[in-house]
Short mmCIF file of C-alpha atoms in Angstrom, two decimals:
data_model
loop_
_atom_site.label_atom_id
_atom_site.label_comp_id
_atom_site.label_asym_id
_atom_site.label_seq_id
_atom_site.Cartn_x
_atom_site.Cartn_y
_atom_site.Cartn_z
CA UNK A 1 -43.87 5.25 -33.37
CA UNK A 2 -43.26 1.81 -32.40
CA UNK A 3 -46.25 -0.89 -31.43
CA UNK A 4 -46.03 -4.33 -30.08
CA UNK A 5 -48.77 -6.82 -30.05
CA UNK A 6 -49.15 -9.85 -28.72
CA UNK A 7 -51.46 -12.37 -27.97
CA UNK A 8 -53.39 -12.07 -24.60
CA UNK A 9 -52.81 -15.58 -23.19
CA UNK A 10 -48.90 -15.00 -23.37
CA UNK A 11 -49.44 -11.62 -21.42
CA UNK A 12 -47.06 -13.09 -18.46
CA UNK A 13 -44.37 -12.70 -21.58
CA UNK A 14 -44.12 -9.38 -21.15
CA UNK A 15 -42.71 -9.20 -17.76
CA UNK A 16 -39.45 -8.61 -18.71
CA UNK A 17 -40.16 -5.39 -20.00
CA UNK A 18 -42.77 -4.53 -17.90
CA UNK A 19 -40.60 -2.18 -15.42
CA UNK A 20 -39.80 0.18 -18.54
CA UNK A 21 -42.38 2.83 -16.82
CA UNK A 22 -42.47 4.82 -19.98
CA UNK A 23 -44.89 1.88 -22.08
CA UNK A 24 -48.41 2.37 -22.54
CA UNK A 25 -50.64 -1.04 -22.70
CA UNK A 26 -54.11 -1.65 -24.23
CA UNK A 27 -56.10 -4.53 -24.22
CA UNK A 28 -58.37 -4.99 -27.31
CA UNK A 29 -59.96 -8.42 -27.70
CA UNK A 30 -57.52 -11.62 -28.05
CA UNK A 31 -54.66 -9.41 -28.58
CA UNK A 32 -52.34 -6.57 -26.32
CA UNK A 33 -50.73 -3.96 -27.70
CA UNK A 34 -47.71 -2.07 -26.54
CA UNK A 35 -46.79 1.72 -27.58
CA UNK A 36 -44.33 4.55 -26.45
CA UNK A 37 -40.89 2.21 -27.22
CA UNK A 38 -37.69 4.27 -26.90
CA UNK A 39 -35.20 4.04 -30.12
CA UNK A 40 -33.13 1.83 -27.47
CA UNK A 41 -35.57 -0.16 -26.00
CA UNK A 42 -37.08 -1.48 -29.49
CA UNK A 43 -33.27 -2.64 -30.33
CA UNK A 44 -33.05 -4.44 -26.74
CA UNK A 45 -31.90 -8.04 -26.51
CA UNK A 46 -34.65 -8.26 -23.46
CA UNK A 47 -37.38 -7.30 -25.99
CA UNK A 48 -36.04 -9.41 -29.24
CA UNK A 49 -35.99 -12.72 -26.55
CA UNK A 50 -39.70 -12.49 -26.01
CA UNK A 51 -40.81 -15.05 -28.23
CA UNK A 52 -44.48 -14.65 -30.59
CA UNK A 53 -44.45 -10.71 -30.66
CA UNK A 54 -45.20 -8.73 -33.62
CA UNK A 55 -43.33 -5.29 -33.99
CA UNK A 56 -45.30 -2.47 -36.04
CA UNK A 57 -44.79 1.14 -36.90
CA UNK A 58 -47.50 3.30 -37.43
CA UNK A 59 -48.08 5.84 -40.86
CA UNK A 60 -50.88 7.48 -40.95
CA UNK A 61 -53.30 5.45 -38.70
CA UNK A 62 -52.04 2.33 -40.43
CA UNK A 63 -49.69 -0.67 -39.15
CA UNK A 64 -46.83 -1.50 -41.11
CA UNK A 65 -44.29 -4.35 -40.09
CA UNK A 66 -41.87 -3.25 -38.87
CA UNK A 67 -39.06 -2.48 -42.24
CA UNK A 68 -41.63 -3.42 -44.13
CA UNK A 69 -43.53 -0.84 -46.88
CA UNK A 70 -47.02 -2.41 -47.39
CA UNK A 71 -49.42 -2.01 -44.24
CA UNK A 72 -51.11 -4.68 -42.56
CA UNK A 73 -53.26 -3.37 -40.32
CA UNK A 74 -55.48 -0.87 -39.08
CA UNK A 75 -54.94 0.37 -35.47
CA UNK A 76 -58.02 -0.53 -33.89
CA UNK A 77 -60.31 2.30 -32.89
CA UNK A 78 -60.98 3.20 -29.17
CA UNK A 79 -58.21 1.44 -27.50
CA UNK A 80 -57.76 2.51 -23.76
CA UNK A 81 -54.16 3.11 -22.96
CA UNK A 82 -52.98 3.09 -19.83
CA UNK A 83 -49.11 2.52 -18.10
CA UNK A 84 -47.64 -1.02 -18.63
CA UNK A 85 -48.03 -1.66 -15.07
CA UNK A 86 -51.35 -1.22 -14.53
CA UNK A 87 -52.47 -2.29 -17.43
CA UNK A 88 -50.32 -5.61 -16.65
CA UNK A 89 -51.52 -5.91 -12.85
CA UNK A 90 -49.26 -8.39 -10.80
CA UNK A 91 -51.01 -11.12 -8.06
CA UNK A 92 -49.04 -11.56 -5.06
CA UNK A 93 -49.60 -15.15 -3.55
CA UNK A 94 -51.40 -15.02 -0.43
CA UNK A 95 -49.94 -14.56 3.01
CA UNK A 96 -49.69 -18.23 4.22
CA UNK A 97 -50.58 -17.50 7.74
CA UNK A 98 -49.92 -21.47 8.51
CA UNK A 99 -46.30 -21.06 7.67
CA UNK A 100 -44.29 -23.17 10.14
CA UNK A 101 -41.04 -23.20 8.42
CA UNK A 102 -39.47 -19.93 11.13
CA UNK A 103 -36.93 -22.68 12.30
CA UNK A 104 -35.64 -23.54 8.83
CA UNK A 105 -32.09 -21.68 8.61
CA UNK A 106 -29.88 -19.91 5.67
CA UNK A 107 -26.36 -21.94 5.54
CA UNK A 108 -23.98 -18.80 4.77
CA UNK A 109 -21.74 -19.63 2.42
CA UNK A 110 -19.23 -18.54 -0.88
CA UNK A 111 -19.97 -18.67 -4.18
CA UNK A 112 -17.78 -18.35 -6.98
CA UNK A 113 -17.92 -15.46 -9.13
CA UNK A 114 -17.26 -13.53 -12.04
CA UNK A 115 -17.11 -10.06 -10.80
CA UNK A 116 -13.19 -9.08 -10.69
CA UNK A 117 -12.00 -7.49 -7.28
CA UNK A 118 -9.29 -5.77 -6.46
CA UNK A 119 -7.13 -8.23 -3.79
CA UNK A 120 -6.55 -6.36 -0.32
CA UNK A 121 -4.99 -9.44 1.36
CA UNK A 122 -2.57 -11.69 1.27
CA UNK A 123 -2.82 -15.64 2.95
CA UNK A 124 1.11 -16.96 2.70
CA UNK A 125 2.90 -19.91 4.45
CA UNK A 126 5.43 -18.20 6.86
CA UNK A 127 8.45 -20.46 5.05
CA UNK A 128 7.80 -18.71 1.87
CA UNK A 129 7.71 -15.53 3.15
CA UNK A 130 11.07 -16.24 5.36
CA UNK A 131 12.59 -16.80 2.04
CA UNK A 132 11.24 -13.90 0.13
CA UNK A 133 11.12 -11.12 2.27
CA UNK A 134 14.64 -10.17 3.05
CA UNK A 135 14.93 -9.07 -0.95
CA UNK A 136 12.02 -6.78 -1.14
CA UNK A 137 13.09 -2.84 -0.81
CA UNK A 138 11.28 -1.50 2.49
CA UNK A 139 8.92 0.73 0.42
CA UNK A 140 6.84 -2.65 -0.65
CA UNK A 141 6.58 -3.35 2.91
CA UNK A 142 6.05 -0.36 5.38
CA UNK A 143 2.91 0.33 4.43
CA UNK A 144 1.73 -2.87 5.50
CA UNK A 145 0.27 -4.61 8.20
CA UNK A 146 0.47 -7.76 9.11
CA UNK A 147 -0.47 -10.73 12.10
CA UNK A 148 0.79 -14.27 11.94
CA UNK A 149 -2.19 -17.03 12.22
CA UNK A 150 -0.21 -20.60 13.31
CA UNK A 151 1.95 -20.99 10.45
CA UNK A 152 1.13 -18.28 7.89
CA UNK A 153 1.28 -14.92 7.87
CA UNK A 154 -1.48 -12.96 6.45
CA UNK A 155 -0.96 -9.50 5.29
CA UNK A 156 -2.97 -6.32 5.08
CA UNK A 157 -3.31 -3.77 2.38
CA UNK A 158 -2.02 -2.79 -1.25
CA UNK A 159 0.36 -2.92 -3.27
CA UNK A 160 -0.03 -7.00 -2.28
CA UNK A 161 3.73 -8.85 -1.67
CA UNK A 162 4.48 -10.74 -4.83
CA UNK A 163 4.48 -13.64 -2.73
CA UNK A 164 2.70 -17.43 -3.32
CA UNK A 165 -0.47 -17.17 -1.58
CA UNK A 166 -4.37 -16.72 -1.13
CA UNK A 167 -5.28 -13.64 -1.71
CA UNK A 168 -8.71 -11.94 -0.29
CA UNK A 169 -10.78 -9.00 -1.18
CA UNK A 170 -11.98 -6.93 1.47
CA UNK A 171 -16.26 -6.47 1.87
CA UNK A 172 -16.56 -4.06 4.70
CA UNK A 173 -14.60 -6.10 7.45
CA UNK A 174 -14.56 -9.30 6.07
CA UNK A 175 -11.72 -10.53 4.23
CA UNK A 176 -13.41 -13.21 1.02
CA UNK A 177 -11.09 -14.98 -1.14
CA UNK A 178 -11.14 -13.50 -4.92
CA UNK A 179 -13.27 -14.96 -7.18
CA UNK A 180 -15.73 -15.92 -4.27
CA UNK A 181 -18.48 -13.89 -2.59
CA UNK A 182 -21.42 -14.55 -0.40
CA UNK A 183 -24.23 -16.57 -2.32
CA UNK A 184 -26.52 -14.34 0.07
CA UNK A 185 -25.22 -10.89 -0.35
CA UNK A 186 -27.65 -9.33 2.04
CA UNK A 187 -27.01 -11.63 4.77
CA UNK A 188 -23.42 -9.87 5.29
CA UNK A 189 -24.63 -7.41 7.59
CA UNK A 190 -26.31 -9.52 9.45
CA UNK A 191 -23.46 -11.74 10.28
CA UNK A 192 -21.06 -9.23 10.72
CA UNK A 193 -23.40 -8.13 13.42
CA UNK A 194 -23.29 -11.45 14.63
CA UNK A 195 -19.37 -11.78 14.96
CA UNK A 196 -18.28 -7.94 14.98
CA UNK A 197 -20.76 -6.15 16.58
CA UNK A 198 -18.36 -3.63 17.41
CA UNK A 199 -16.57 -3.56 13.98
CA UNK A 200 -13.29 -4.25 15.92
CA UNK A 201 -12.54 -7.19 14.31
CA UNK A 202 -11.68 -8.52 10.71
CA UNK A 203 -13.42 -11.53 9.89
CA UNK A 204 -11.30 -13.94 7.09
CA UNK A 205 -13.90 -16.38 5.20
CA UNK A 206 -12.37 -19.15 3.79
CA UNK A 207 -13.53 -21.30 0.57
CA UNK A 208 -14.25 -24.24 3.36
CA UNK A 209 -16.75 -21.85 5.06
CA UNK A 210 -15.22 -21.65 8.09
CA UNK A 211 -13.93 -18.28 9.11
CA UNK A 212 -11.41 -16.50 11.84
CA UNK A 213 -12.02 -13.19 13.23
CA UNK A 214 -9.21 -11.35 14.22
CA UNK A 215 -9.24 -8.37 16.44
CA UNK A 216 -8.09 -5.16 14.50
CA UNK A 217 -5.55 -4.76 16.92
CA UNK A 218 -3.39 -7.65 16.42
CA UNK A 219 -2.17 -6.66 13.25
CA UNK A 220 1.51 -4.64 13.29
CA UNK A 221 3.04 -2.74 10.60
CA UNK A 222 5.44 -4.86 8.73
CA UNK A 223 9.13 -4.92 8.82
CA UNK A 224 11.76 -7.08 8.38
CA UNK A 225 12.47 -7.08 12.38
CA UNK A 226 8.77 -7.26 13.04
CA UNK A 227 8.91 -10.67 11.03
CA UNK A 228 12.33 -11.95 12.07
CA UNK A 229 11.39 -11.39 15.71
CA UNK A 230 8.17 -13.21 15.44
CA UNK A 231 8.97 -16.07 13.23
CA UNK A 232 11.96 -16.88 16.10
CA UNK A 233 8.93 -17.40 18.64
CA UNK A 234 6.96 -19.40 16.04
CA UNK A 235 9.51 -22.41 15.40
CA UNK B 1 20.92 13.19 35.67
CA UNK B 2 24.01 14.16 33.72
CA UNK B 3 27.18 12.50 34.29
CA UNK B 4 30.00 14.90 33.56
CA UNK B 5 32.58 12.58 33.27
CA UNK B 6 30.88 10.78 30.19
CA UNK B 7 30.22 13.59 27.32
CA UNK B 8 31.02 11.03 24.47
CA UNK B 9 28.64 8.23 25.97
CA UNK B 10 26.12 10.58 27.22
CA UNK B 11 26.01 12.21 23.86
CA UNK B 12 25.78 9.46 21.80
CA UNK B 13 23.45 7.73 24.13
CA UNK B 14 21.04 10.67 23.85
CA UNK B 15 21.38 11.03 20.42
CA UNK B 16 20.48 7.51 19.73
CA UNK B 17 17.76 8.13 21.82
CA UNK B 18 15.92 10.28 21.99
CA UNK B 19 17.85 12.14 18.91
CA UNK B 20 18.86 15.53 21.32
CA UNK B 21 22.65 16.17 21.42
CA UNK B 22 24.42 18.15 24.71
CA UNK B 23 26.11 21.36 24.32
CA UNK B 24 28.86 21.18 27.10
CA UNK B 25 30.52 24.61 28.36
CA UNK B 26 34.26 22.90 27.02
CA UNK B 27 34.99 20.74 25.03
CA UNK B 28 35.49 17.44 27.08
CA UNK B 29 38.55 14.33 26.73
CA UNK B 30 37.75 11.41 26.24
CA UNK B 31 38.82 8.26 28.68
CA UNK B 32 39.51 4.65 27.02
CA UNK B 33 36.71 3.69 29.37
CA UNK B 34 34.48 6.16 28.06
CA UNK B 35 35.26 4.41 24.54
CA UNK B 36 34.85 0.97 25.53
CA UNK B 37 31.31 2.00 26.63
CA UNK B 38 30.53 3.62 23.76
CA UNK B 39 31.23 0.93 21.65
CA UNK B 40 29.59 -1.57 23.11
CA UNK B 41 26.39 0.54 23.50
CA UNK B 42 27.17 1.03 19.48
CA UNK B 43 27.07 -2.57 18.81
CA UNK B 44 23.88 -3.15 21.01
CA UNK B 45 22.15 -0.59 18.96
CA UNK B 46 23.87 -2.13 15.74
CA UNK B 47 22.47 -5.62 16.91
CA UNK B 48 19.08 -4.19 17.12
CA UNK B 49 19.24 -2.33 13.48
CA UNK B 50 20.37 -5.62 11.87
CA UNK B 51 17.01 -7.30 12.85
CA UNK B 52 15.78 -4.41 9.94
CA UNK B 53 18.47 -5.21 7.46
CA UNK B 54 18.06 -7.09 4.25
CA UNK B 55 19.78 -10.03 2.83
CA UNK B 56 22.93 -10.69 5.02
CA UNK B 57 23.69 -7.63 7.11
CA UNK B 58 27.63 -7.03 7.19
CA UNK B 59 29.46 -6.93 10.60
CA UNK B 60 29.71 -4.37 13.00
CA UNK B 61 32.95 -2.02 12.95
CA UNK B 62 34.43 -0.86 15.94
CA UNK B 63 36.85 1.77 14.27
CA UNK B 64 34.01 3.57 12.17
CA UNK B 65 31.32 3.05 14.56
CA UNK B 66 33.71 5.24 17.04
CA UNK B 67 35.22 7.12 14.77
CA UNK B 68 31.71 8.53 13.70
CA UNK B 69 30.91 8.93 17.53
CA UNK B 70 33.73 11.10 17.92
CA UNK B 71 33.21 12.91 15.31
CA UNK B 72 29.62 13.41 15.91
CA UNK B 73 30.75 14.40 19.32
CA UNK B 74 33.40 16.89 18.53
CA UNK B 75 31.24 18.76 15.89
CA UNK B 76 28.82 19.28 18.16
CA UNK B 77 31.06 21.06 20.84
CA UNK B 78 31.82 23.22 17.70
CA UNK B 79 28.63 24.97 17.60
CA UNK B 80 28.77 26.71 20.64
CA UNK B 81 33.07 25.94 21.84
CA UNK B 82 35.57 27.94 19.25
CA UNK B 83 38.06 28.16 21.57
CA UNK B 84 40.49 25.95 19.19
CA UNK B 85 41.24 27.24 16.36
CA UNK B 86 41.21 26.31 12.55
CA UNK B 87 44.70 24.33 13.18
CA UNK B 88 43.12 22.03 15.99
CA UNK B 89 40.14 20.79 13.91
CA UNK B 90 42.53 18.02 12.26
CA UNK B 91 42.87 17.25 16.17
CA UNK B 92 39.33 16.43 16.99
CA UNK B 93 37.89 15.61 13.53
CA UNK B 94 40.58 13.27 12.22
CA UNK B 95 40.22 11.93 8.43
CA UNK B 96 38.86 8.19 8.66
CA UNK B 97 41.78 6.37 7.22
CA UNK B 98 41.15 2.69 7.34
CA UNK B 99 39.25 0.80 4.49
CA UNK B 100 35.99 2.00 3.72
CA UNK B 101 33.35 -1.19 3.68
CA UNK B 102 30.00 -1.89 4.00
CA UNK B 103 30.85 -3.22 7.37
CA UNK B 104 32.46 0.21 7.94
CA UNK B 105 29.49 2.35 6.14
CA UNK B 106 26.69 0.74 8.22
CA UNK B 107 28.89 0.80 11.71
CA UNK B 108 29.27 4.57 11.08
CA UNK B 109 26.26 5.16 9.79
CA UNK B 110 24.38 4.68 13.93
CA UNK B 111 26.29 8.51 14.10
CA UNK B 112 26.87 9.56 10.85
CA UNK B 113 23.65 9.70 10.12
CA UNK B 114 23.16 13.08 12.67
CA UNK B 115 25.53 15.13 10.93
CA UNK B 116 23.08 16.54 7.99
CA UNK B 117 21.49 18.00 10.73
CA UNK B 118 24.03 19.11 12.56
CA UNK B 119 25.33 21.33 9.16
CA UNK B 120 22.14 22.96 8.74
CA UNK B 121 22.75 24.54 11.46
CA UNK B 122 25.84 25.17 11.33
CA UNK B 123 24.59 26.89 8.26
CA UNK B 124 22.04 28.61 10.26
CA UNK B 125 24.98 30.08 12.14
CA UNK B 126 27.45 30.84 9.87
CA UNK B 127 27.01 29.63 6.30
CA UNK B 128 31.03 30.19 5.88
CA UNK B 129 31.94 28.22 9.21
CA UNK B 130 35.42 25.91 8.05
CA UNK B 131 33.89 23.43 10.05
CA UNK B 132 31.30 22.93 7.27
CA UNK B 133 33.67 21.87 4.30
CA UNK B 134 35.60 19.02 6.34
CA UNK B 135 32.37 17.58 7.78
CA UNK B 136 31.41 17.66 4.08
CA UNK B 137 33.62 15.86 2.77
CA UNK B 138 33.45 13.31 5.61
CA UNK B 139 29.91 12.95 4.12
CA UNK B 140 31.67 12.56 0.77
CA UNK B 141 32.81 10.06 1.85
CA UNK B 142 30.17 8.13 3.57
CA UNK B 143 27.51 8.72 1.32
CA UNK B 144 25.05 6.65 2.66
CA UNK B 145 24.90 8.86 5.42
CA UNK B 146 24.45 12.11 3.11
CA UNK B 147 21.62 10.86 1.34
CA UNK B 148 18.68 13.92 1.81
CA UNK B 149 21.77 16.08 2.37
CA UNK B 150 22.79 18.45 -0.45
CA UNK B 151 26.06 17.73 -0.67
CA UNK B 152 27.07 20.50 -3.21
CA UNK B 153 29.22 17.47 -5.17
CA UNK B 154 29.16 16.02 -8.82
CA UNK B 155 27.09 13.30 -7.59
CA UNK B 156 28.16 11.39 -10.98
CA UNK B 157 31.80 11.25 -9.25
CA UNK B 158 30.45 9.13 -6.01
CA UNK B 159 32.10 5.99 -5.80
CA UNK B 160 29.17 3.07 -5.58
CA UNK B 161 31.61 0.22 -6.45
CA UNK B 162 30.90 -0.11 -2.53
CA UNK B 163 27.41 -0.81 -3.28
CA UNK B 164 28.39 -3.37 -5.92
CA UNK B 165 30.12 -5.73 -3.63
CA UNK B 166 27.24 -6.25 -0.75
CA UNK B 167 23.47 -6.45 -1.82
CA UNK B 168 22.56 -5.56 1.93
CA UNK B 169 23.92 -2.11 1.72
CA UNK B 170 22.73 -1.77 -1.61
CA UNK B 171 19.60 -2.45 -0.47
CA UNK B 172 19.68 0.03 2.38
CA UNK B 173 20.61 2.45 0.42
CA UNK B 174 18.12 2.43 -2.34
CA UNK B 175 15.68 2.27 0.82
CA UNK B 176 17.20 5.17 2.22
CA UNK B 177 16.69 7.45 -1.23
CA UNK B 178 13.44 6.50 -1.73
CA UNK B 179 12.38 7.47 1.61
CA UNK B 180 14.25 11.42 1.69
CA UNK B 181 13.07 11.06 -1.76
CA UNK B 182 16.98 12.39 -2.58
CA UNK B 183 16.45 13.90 -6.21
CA UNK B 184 19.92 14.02 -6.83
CA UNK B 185 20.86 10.41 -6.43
CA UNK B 186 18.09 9.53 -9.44
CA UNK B 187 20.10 10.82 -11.82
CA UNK B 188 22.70 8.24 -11.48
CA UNK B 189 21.90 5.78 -14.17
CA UNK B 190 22.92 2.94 -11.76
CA UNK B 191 21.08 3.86 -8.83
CA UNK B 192 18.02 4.66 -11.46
CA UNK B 193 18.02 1.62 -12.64
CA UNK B 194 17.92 -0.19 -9.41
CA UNK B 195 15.19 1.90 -8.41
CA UNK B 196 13.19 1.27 -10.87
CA UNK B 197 13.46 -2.31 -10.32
CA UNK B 198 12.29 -1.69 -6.78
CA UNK B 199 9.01 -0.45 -7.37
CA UNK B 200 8.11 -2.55 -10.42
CA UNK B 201 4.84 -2.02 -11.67
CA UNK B 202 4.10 0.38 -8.82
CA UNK B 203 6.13 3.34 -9.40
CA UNK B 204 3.33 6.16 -9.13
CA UNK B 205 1.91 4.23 -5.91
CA UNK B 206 5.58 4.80 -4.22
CA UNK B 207 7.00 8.25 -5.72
CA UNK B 208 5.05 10.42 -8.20
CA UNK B 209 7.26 12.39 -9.03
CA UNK B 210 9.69 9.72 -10.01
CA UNK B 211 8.16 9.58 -13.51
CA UNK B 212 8.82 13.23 -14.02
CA UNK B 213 12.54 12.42 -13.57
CA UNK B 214 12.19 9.79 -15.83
CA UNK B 215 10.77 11.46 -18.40
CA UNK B 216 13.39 14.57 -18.52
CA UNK B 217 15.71 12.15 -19.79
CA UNK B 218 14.34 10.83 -22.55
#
C-alpha cells in the first residue's frame, strides 16, 4: 500500500495523474494524500516528474518512506476518501458570451513529424522516369496507377518505383508528404468535405500548402506504352 | 462477315483479336496476297506491342512473324481436317530454318504465343495425336512462346544464349515467367538469378511461393 502526500497549495500538481480513475484522495489540513497506486503507476515517469511529493508505504497503521525501515508518521485518523476526481474538482472558465472572435480563421497547414508512415505515392520529374522506367521488370509496374501533372508524373500505390522523388503517405484521400501531417488533425474531415465532398477525388498537399485535387478517374494503370504514349503528347 | 478467300488473314486477324480461331470445312491455300496482308497486319500489331517493350525492342521479322502465322493456321485446320496424312504435315508445318534471333523470337511470338492452347486441346482430343510432338518441338524451339506450357523437356538443355545477347527479350521473358508463374523455368540458375534481381526486396509481395523454390535448394 502506497500513499502520496502533498502539500495542498500545489494540488493543481497532481493533474497529471489525476485521470488514473483507480486513486483515492483525502484532504486533511495543509496536506493531500493519495492512496490505491498500482505497482506500475508508483514506478511512472508521470508520477516521479511531479516535483515536492512524498511517497509512503503503510505497516501497520504507520507511514514509512518509501525503502525506508523506520516510520515517520502516523496516518491521520478519519480521513474521508473519495475518487481523485472528485476529490480534485476541475473549474471550467466561464462561457464568454461576448466572444466576437467567430470570424477569426484556422490556416490549415503541415507540420513536420516524427511518426514514420508507410509512403503510398510517388512525386517524380517525368525526365527521370523516361530514363528509368524502360529497365524495371513489368511486375514493379502493373500494379500501379499513375496520372501525369505538367511535367511529373505521380504514381499510385506500393511497392513505390525506386525512382528520385517526393514521396506521400496516404490519410484517407489525401496524399501528405512523409514526415509531414496536418498541425490540426481534426480539421481533415472537414476539408476534405470542403474539396471532395463526393470522395471522388485525391487531394495531394504539398509542404508549400498549396494542394491539387485530382479526380480518381484520371489515374491509368501503368505501363511502359501508357507512359511512352503520354510523354510523346507532353514534349 | 467471313471472307472465304482469306483463311490465313481472317484467322490470324481474329486470333489477334479477339483470341477465337476458325475451323474451316478444308484446309484452305494460301495466295501471296493473302501473305502480304498478313504481314503487314503482323507488323501493325508488332508496332503496337513495342510501345510495351523494354529497353530497345528488336525489329520486326517478316519470315518468323509468317512463318508462325502459318503455322498457327495450319494446326488449327488439324483439329477438325485429317484428311492429309502423317507424310503431309512436313508440308504445312515446315521446320523454321533461318536464324533464330530476338528479332525472330518476338516477330513469332504475335502467333506463337496461341499454340499452348491450341495443344491442350489437341490433348483433349487425342493425347497421342503426331501433330502434338512436332508442334512441340517448334515450342522447343521458341521458348519464349512455351513459357506456362509444360513442355515435357530437360528444361536445363534450353538454349538462353539468345537471352544473353538482347536485354529487351531478356526482359520480356523474365516478365513473361513471372506472370504464368512457370515453375519450371526457376530452376534454371540463370533465369533464378535474374529473377531474383527483379523483385529485389519484394519477393513475397510479387510471388509467394517463390521462396519455397528457393529454399528447396539450399
Amino acid at each position: 500500500m502506497y500513499y502520496l502526500e502533498i502539500q495542498r497549495a500545489d494540488s493543481e500538481l497532481l493533474a497529471s495523474i489525476r485521470h488514473w480513475d483507480n486513486l483515492k484522495a483525502a484532504i486533511s489540513d495543509e496536506i493531500i494524500l493519495v492512496k490505491d497506486f498500482t505497482e506500475e503507476q508508483i514506478h511512472s515517469s508521470l508520477l516521479r516528474q511531479i516535483p515536492g511529493i512524498k511517497l509512503y508505504e503503510l505497516r501497520e497503521q504507520l507511514l514509512f518512506f518509501k525503502g525506508s525501515l523506520l516510520p515517520s508518521k502516523k496516518l491521520p485518523s478519519a480521513l474521508l476518501w473519495s475518487p481523485i476526481a472528485r476529490a480534485l474538482p476541475i473549474q471550467l472558465p466561464k462561457y464568454n458570451l461576448n466572444f466576437f472572435g467567430i470570424q477569426e480563421k484556422v490556416i490549415i497547414k503541415l507540420v513536420p513529424t516524427d511518426n514514420v508512415r508507410t509512403s503510398f505515392a510517388l512525386l517524380s520529374k517525368l525526365e527521370i522516369v523516361e530514363k528509368s522506367i524502360v529497365v524495371l521488370p513489368e511486375i514493379r509496374v502493373k500494379s500501379l496507377q499513375w496520372v501525369v501533372l505538367e511535367k511529373r508524373a505521380l504514381f499510385l500505390g506500393t511497392p513505390l518505383l525506386p525512382f528520385k522523388g517526393i514521396t506521400y503517405w496516404r490519410l484517407n484521400n489525401f496524399l501528405l508528404p512523409t514526415g509531414y501531417e496536418f498541425e490540426l488533425p481534426l480539421t481533415s474531415g472537414i476539408v476534405e468535405d470542403l474539396l471532395n465532398r463526393g470522395k471522388e477525388n485525391w487531394i495531394l498537399v504539398q509542404n508549400d500548402n498549396s494542394c491539387i485535387v485530382i479526380p480518381k478517374n484520371d489515374f491509368k494503370q501503368l505501363s511502359l506504352s501508357s507512359f511512352r504514349l503520354s510523354n510523346k503528347q507532353v514534349f | 462477315m467471313l471472307n472465304k478467300k482469306l483463311p490465313l488473314a481472317e484467322t490470324i486477324y481474329q486470333l489477334r483479336t479477339i483470341e477465337q480461331a476458325i475451323l474451316y470445312d478444308t484446309i484452305l491455300s494460301i495466295s501471296k496476297a493473302e501473305e502480304e496482308d498478313t504481314i503487314s497486319f503482323l507488323l501493325d500489331e508488332y508496332e503496337k506491342e513495342k510501345l510495351n517493350y523494354p529497353f530497345q525492342p528488336p525489329e520486326f521479322e517478316t519470315k518468323a512473324a509468317l512463318w508462325a502465322a502459318k503455322t498457327i493456321y495450319f494446326a488449327t485446320q488439324f483439329l477438325i481436317n485429317r484428311k492429309e496424312t502423317v507424310k503431309d504435315f512436313d508440308n504445312f508445318l515446315p521446320t523454321y530454318n533461318s536464324a533464330i534471333n530476338p528479332s525472330a523470337v518476338l516477330s513469332a511470338d504475335l502467333c506463337l504465343r496461341f499454340l499452348p492452347f491450341l495443344l491442350n486441346e489437341f490433348s483433349c482430343i487425342d493425347p497421342e495425336d503426331v501433330v502434338i510432338p512436332i508442334l512441340e518441338g517448334f515450342l522447343t524451339t521458341f521458348h519464349y512462346s512455351s513459357i506456362g506450357y509444360d513442355l515435357k523437356t530437360d528444361y536445363q538443355q534450353l538454349n538462353l544464349d539468345i537471352l544473353k545477347q538482347n536485354n529487351c527479350l531478356e526482359q520480356l521473358y523474365l516478365n513473361r515467367i513471372t506472370e504464368k508463374k512457370a515453375l519450371p523455368f526457376v530452376e534454371i540458375s540463370f533465369i533464378k538469378q535474374r529473377l531474383m534481381a527483379n523483385f529485389g526486396d519484394y519477393q513475397k509481395v510479387f510471388w509467394t511461393d517463390f521462396e519455397l523454390i528457393n529454399n528447396r535448394d539450399l
